[in-house]
mmCIF file of C-alpha atoms in Angstrom:
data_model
loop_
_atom_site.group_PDB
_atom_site.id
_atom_site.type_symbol
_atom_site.label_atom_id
_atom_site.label_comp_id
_atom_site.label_asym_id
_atom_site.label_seq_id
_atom_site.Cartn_x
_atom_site.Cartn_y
_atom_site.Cartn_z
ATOM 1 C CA UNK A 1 0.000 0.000 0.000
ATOM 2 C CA UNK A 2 1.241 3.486 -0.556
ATOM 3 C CA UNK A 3 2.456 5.862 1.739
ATOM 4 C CA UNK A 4 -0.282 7.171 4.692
ATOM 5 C CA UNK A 5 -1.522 10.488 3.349
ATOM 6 C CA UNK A 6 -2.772 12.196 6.402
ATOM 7 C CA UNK A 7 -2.861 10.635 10.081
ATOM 8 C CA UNK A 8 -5.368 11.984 12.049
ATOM 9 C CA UNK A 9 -3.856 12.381 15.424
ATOM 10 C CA UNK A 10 -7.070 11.704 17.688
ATOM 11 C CA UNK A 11 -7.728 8.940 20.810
ATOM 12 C CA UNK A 12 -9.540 7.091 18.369
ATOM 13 C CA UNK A 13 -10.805 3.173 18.718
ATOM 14 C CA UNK A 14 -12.047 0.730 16.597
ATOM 15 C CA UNK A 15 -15.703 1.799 16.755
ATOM 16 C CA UNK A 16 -14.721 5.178 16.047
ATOM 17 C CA UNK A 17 -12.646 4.310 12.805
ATOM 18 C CA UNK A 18 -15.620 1.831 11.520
ATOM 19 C CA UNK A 19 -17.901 5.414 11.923
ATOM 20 C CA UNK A 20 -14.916 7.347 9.814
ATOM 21 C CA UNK A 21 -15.047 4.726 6.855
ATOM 22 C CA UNK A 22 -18.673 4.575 6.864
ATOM 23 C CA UNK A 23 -18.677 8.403 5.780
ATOM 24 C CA UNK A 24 -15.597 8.018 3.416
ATOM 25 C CA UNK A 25 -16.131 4.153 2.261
ATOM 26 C CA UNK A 26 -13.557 4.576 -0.268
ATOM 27 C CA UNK A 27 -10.190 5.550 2.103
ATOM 28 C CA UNK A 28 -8.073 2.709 2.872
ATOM 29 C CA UNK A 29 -7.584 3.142 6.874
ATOM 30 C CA UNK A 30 -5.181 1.722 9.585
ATOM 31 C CA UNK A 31 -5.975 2.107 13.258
ATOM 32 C CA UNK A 32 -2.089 3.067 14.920
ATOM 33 C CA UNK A 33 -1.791 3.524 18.513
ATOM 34 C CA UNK A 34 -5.331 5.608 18.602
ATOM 35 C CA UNK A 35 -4.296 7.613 15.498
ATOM 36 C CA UNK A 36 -6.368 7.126 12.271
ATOM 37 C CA UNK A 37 -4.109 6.840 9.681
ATOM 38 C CA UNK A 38 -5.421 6.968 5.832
ATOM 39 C CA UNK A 39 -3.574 5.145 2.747
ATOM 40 C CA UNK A 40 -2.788 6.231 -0.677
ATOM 41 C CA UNK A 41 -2.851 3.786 -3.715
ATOM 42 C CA UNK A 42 0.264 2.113 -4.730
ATOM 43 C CA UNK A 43 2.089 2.065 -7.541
ATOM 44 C CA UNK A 44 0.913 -0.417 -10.247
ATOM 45 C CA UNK A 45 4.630 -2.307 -10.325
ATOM 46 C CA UNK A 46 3.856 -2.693 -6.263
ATOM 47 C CA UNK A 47 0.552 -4.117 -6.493
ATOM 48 C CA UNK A 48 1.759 -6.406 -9.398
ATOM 49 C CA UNK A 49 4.254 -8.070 -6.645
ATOM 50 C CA UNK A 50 1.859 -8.457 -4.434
ATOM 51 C CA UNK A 51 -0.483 -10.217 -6.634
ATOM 52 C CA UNK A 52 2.075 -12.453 -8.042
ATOM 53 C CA UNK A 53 2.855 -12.916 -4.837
ATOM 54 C CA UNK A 54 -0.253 -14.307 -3.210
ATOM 55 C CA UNK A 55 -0.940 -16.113 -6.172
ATOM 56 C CA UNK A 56 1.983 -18.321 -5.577
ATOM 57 C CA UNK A 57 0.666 -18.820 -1.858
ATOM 58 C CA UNK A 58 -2.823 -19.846 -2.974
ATOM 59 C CA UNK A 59 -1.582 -22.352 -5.662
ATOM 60 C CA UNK A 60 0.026 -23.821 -2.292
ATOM 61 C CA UNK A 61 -2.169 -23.196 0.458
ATOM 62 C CA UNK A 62 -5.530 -23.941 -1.471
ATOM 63 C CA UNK A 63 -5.251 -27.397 -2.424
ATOM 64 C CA UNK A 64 -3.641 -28.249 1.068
ATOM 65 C CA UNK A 65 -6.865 -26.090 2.970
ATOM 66 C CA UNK A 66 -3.520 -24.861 5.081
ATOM 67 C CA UNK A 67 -4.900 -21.466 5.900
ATOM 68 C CA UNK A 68 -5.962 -17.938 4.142
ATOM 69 C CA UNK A 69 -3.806 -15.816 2.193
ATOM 70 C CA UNK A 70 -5.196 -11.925 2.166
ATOM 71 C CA UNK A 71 -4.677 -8.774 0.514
ATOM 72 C CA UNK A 72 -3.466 -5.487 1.242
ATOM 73 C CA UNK A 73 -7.049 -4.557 2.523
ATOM 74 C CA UNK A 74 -7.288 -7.422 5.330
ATOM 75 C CA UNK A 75 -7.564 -5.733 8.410
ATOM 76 C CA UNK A 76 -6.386 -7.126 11.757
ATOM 77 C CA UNK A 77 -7.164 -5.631 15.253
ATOM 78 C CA UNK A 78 -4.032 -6.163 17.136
ATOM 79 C CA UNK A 79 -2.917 -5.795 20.940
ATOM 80 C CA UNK A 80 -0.718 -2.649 22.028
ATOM 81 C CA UNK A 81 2.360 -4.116 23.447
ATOM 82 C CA UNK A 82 3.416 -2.317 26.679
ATOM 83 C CA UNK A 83 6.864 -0.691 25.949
ATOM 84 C CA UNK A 84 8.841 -2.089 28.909
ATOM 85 C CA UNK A 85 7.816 -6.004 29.256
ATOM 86 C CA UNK A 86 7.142 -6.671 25.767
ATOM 87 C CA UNK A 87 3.436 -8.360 26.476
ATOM 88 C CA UNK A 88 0.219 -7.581 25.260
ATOM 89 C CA UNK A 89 -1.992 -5.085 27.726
ATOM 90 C CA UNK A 90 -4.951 -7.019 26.214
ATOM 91 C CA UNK A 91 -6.481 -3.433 25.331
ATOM 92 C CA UNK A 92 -6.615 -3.953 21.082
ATOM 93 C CA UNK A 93 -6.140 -0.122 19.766
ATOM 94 C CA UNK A 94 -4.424 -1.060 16.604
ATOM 95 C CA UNK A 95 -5.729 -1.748 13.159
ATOM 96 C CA UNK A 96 -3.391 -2.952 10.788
ATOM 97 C CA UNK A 97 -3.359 -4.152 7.100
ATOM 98 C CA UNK A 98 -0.585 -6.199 5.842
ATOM 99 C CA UNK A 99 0.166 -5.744 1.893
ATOM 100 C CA UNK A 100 0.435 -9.663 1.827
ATOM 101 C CA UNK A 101 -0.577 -11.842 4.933
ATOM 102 C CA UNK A 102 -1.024 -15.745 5.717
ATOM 103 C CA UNK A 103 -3.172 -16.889 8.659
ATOM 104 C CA UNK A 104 -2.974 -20.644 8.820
ATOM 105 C CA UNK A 105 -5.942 -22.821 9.149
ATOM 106 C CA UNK A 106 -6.293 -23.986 12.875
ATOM 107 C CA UNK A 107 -5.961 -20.115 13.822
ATOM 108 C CA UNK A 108 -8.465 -18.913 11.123
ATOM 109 C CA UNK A 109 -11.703 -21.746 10.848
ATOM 110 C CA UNK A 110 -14.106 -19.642 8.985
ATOM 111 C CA UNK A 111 -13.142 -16.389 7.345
ATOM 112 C CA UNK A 112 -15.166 -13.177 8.565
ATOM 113 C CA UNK A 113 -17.076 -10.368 7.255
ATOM 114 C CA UNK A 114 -15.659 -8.288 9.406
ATOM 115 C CA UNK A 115 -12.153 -7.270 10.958
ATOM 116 C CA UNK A 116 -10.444 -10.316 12.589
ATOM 117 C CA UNK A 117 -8.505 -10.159 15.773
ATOM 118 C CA UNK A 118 -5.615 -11.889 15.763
ATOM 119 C CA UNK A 119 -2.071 -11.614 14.613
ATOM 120 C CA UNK A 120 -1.383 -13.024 11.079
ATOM 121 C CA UNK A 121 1.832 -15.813 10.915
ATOM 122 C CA UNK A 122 2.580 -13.997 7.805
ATOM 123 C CA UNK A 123 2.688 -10.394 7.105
ATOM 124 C CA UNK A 124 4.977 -8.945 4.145
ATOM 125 C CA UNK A 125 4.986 -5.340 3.221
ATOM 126 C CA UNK A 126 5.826 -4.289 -0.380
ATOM 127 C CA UNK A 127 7.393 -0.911 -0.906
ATOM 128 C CA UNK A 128 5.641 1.137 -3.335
ATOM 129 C CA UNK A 129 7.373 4.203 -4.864
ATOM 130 C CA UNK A 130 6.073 6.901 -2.068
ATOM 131 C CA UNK A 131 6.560 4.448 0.792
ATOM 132 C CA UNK A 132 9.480 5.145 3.482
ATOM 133 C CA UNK A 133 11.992 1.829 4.408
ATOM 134 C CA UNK A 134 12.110 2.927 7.640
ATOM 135 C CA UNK A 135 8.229 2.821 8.449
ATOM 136 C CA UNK A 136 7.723 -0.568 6.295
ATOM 137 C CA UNK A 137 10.115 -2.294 9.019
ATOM 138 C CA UNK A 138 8.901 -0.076 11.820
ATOM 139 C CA UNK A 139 4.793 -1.813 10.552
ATOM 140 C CA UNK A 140 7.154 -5.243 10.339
ATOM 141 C CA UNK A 141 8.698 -5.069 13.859
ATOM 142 C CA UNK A 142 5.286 -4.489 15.296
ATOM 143 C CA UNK A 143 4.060 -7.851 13.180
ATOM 144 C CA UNK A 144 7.158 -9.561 14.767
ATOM 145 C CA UNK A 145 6.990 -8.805 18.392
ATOM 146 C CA UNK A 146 3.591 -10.367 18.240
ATOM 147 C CA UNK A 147 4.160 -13.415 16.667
ATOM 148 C CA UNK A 148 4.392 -13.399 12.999
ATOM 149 C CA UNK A 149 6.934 -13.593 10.246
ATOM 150 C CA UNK A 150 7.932 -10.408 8.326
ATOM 151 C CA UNK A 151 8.817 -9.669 4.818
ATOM 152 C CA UNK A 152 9.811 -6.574 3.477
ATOM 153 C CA UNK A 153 9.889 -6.578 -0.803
ATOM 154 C CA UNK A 154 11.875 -3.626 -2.217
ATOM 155 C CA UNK A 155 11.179 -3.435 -6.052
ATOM 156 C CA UNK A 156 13.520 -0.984 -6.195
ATOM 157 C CA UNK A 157 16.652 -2.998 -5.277
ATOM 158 C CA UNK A 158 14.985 -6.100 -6.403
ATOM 159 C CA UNK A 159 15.198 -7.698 -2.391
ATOM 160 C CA UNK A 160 13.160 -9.926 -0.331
ATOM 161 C CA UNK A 161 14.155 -9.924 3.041
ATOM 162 C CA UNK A 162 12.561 -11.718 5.858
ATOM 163 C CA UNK A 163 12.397 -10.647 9.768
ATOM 164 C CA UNK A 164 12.315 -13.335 12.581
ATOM 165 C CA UNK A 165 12.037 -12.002 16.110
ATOM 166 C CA UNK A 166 15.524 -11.764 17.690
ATOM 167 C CA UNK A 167 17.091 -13.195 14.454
ATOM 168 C CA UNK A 168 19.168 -11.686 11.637
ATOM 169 C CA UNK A 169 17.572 -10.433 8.643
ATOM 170 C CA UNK A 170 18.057 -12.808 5.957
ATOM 171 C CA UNK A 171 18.142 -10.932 2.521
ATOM 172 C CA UNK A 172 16.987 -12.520 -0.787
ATOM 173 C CA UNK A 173 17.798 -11.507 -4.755
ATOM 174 C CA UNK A 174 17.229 -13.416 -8.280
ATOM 175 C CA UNK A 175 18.891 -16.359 -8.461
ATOM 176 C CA UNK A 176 17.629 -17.336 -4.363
ATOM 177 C CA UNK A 177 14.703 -19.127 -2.897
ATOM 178 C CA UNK A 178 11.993 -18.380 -0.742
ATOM 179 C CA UNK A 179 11.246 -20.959 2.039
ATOM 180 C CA UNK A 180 9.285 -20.505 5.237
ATOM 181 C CA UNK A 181 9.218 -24.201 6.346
ATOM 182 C CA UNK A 182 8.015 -23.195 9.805
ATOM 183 C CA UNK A 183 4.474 -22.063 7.928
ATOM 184 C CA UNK A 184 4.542 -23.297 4.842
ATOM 185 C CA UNK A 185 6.422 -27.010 4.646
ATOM 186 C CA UNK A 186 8.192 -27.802 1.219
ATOM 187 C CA UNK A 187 6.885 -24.616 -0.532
ATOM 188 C CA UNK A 188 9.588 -22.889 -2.119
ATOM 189 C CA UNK A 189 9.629 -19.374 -4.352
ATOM 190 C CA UNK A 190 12.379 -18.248 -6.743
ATOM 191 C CA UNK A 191 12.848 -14.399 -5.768
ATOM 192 C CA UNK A 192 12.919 -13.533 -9.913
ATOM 193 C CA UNK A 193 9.485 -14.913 -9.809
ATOM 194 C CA UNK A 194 8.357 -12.084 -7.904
ATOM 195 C CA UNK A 195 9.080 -9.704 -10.632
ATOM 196 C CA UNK A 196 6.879 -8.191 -13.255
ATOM 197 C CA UNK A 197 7.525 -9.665 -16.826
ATOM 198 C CA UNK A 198 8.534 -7.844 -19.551
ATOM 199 C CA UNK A 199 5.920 -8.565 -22.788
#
């Protein structure tokens, strides 16, 4: 998704951001620590990715019924972590939408129509033109201290690099693969894959 084009800065919940897209139904929106945050479009090479990318999943996932693989609109109400201790205050403030994300299927029975409140084992962020490095990993770390894997695609330097809490990033490029055998056993991606064709 692109970068956020105004953040309301407001003590704002859930129930108040459901009110705010019911009067603009077409904003994109992300709940942040009580501030409403509103997303531009991406850039069409972006969204290409991240297509190509979940279309790979699904070719996995589906026939296996491992889980759900969503799209940059998914939203998922997530616990505040309390800034010493690390833990989860059990208060969820924070409504967040992964550009990619993978729930498997024991955590997710029946898909909602409606915001779902839990932390996604997968979330990857693609950078579109506008976006800023430093807030995609700052949206990833947040994934990470609550339980998921992150990955961060930069189109621009042609990398896929994957966060694991407390581990080293592991960076990706063409000629690499893609494995997550903790979510997704014996799937495997080659990184040019990823990429846009050329016609």
């Amino acid at each position: 998704m692109g970068t956020a084009l105004v953040t309301v800065p407001m003590a704002m919940t859930i129930p108040d951001l459901v009110e705010v897209q019911k009067q603009y139904p077409d904003w994109q929106m992300e709940l942040v620590d009580g501030s409403i945050v509103i997303m531009g479009p991406s850039d069409f090479a972006s969204e290409e990715i991240g297509t190509r990318l979940s279309t790979f999943l699904n070719v996995w996932v589906i026939p296996r019924r491992l889980g759900r693989v969503a799209g940059s609109s998914a939203g998922f109400i997530l616990p505040t972590l309390t800034e010493e201790a690390g833990e989860t205050n059990g208060e969820p403030r924070n409504l967040r939408a992964p550009d990619v994300s993978y729930v498997r299927a024991d955590r997710l029975r029946r898909s909602k129509r409606d915001f779902v409140e839990l932390v996604p084992d997968l979330a990857v962020e693609i950078k579109s033109k506008t976006d800023s490095i430093k807030k995609l990993r700052e949206k990833i770390q947040m994934f990470l201290e609550l339980g998921a894997v992150g990955i961060l695609i930069d189109p621009d330097k042609l990398t896929l690099t994957v966060y694991r809490l407390k581990q080293e990033p592991v960076v990706l490029r063409d000629g690499d693969t893609l494995t997550l055998p903790d979510l997704l056993p014996d799937w495997e991606l080659l990184i040019s894959d990823l990429w846009p064709p050329e016609f």
